[in-house]
PDB file of C-alpha atoms in Angstrom:
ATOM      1  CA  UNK A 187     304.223  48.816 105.867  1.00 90.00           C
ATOM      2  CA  UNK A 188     306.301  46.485 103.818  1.00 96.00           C
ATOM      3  CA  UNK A 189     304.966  42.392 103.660  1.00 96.00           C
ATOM      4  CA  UNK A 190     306.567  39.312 103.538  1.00 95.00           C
ATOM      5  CA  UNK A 191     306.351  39.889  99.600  1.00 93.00           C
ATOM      6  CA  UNK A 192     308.443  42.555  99.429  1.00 94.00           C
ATOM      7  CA  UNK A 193     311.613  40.802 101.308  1.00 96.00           C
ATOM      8  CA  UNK A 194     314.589  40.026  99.394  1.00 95.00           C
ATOM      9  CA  UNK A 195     315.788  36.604  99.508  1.00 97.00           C
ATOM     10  CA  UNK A 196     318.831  36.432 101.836  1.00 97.00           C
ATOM     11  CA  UNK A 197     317.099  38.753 103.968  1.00 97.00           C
ATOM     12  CA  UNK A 198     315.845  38.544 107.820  1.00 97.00           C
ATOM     13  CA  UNK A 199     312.696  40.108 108.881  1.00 98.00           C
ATOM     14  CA  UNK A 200     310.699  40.416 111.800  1.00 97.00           C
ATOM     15  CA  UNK A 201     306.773  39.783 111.476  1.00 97.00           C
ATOM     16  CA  UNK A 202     305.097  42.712 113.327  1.00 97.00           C
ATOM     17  CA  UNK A 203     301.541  42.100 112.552  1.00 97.00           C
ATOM     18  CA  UNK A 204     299.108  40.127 110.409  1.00 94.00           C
ATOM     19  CA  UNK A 205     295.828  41.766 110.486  1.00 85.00           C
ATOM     20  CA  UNK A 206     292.964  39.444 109.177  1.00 91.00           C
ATOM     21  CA  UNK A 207     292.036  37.045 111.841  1.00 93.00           C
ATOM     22  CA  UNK A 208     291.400  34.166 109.630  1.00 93.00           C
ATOM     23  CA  UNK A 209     295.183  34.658 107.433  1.00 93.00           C
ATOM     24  CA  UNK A 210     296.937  34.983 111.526  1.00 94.00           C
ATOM     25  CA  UNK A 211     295.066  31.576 112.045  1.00 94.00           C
ATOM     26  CA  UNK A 212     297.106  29.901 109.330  1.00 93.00           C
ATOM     27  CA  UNK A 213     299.877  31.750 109.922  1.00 93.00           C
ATOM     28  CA  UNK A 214     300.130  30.204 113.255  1.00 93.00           C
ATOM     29  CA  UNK A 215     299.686  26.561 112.096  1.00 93.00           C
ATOM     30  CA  UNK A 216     303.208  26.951 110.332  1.00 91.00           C
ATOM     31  CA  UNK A 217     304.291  28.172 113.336  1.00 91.00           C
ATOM     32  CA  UNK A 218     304.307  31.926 112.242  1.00 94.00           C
ATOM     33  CA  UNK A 219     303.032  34.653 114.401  1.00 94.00           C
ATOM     34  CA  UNK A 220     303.664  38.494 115.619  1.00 95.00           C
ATOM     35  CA  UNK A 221     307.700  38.725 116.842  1.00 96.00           C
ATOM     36  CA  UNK A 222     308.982  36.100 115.147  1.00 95.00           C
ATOM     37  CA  UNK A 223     311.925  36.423 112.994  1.00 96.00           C
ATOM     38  CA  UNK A 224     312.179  35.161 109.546  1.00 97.00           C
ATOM     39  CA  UNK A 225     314.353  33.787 106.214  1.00 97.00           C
ATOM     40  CA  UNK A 226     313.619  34.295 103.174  1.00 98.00           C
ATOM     41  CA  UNK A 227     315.528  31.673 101.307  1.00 97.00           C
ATOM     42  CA  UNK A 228     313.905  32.026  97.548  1.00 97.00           C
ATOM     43  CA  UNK A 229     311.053  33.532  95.413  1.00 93.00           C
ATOM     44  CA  UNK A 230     309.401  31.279  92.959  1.00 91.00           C
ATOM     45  CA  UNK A 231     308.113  33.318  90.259  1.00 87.00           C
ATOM     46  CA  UNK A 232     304.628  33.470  90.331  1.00 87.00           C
ATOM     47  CA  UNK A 233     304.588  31.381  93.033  1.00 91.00           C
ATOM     48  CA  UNK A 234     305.251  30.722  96.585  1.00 96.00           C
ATOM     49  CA  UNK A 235     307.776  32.662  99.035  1.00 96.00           C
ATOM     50  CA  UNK A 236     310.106  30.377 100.650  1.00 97.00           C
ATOM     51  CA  UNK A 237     311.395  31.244 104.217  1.00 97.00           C
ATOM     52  CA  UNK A 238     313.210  29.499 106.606  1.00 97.00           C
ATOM     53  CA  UNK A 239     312.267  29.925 110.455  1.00 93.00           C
ATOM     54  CA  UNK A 240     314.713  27.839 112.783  1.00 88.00           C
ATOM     55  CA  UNK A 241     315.382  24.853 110.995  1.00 90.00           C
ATOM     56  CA  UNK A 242     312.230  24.170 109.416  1.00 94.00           C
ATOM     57  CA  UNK A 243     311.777  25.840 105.729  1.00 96.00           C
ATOM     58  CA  UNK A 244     308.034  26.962 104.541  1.00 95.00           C
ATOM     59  CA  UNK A 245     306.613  28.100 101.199  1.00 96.00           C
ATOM     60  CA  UNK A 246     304.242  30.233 101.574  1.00 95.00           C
ATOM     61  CA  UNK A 247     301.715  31.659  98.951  1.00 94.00           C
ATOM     62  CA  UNK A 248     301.915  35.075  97.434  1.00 93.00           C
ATOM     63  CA  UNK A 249     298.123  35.738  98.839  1.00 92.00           C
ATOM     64  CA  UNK A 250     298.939  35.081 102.462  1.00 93.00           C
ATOM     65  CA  UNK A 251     302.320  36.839 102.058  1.00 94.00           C
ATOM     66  CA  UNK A 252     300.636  40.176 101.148  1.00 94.00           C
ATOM     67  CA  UNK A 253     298.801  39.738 104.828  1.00 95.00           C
ATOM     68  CA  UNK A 254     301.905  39.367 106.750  1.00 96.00           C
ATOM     69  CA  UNK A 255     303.491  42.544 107.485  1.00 97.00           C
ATOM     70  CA  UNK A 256     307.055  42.702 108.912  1.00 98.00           C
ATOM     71  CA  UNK A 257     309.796  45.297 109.665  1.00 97.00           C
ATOM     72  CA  UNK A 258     312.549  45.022 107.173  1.00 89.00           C
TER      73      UNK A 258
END
């Protein structure tokens, strides 16, 4: 199943599931969890993920990104 790595910026995604207990912990602190629909506004390279979900924008690091599976 495709991650949060492998979106595209400009792209929309769903998050379907994030497996390890400890990366769906953080996940949830940014407000990130199972069913909820993301951005992805840019990809730093070598670096961070940036997504946008509602109004509020989020970089994210390429290890937790790989956890975070989502239907494209």
């Amino acid at each position: 199943m495709p991650t949060l790595n492998d979106v595209q910026t400009g792209r929309t995604v769903t998050v379907k599931s994030i497996v390890d207990v400890g990366v769906a912990t953080q996940a949830l602190r940014m407000g990130i969890s199972q069913g909820e629909k993301v951005t992805c506004i840019s990809r730093v390279p070598a670096g961070p993920t940036v997504i946008q979900k509602g109004g509020m924008e989020l970089a994210i690091g390429r290890e937790l990104c790989q956890q975070i599976e989502v239907e494209l």
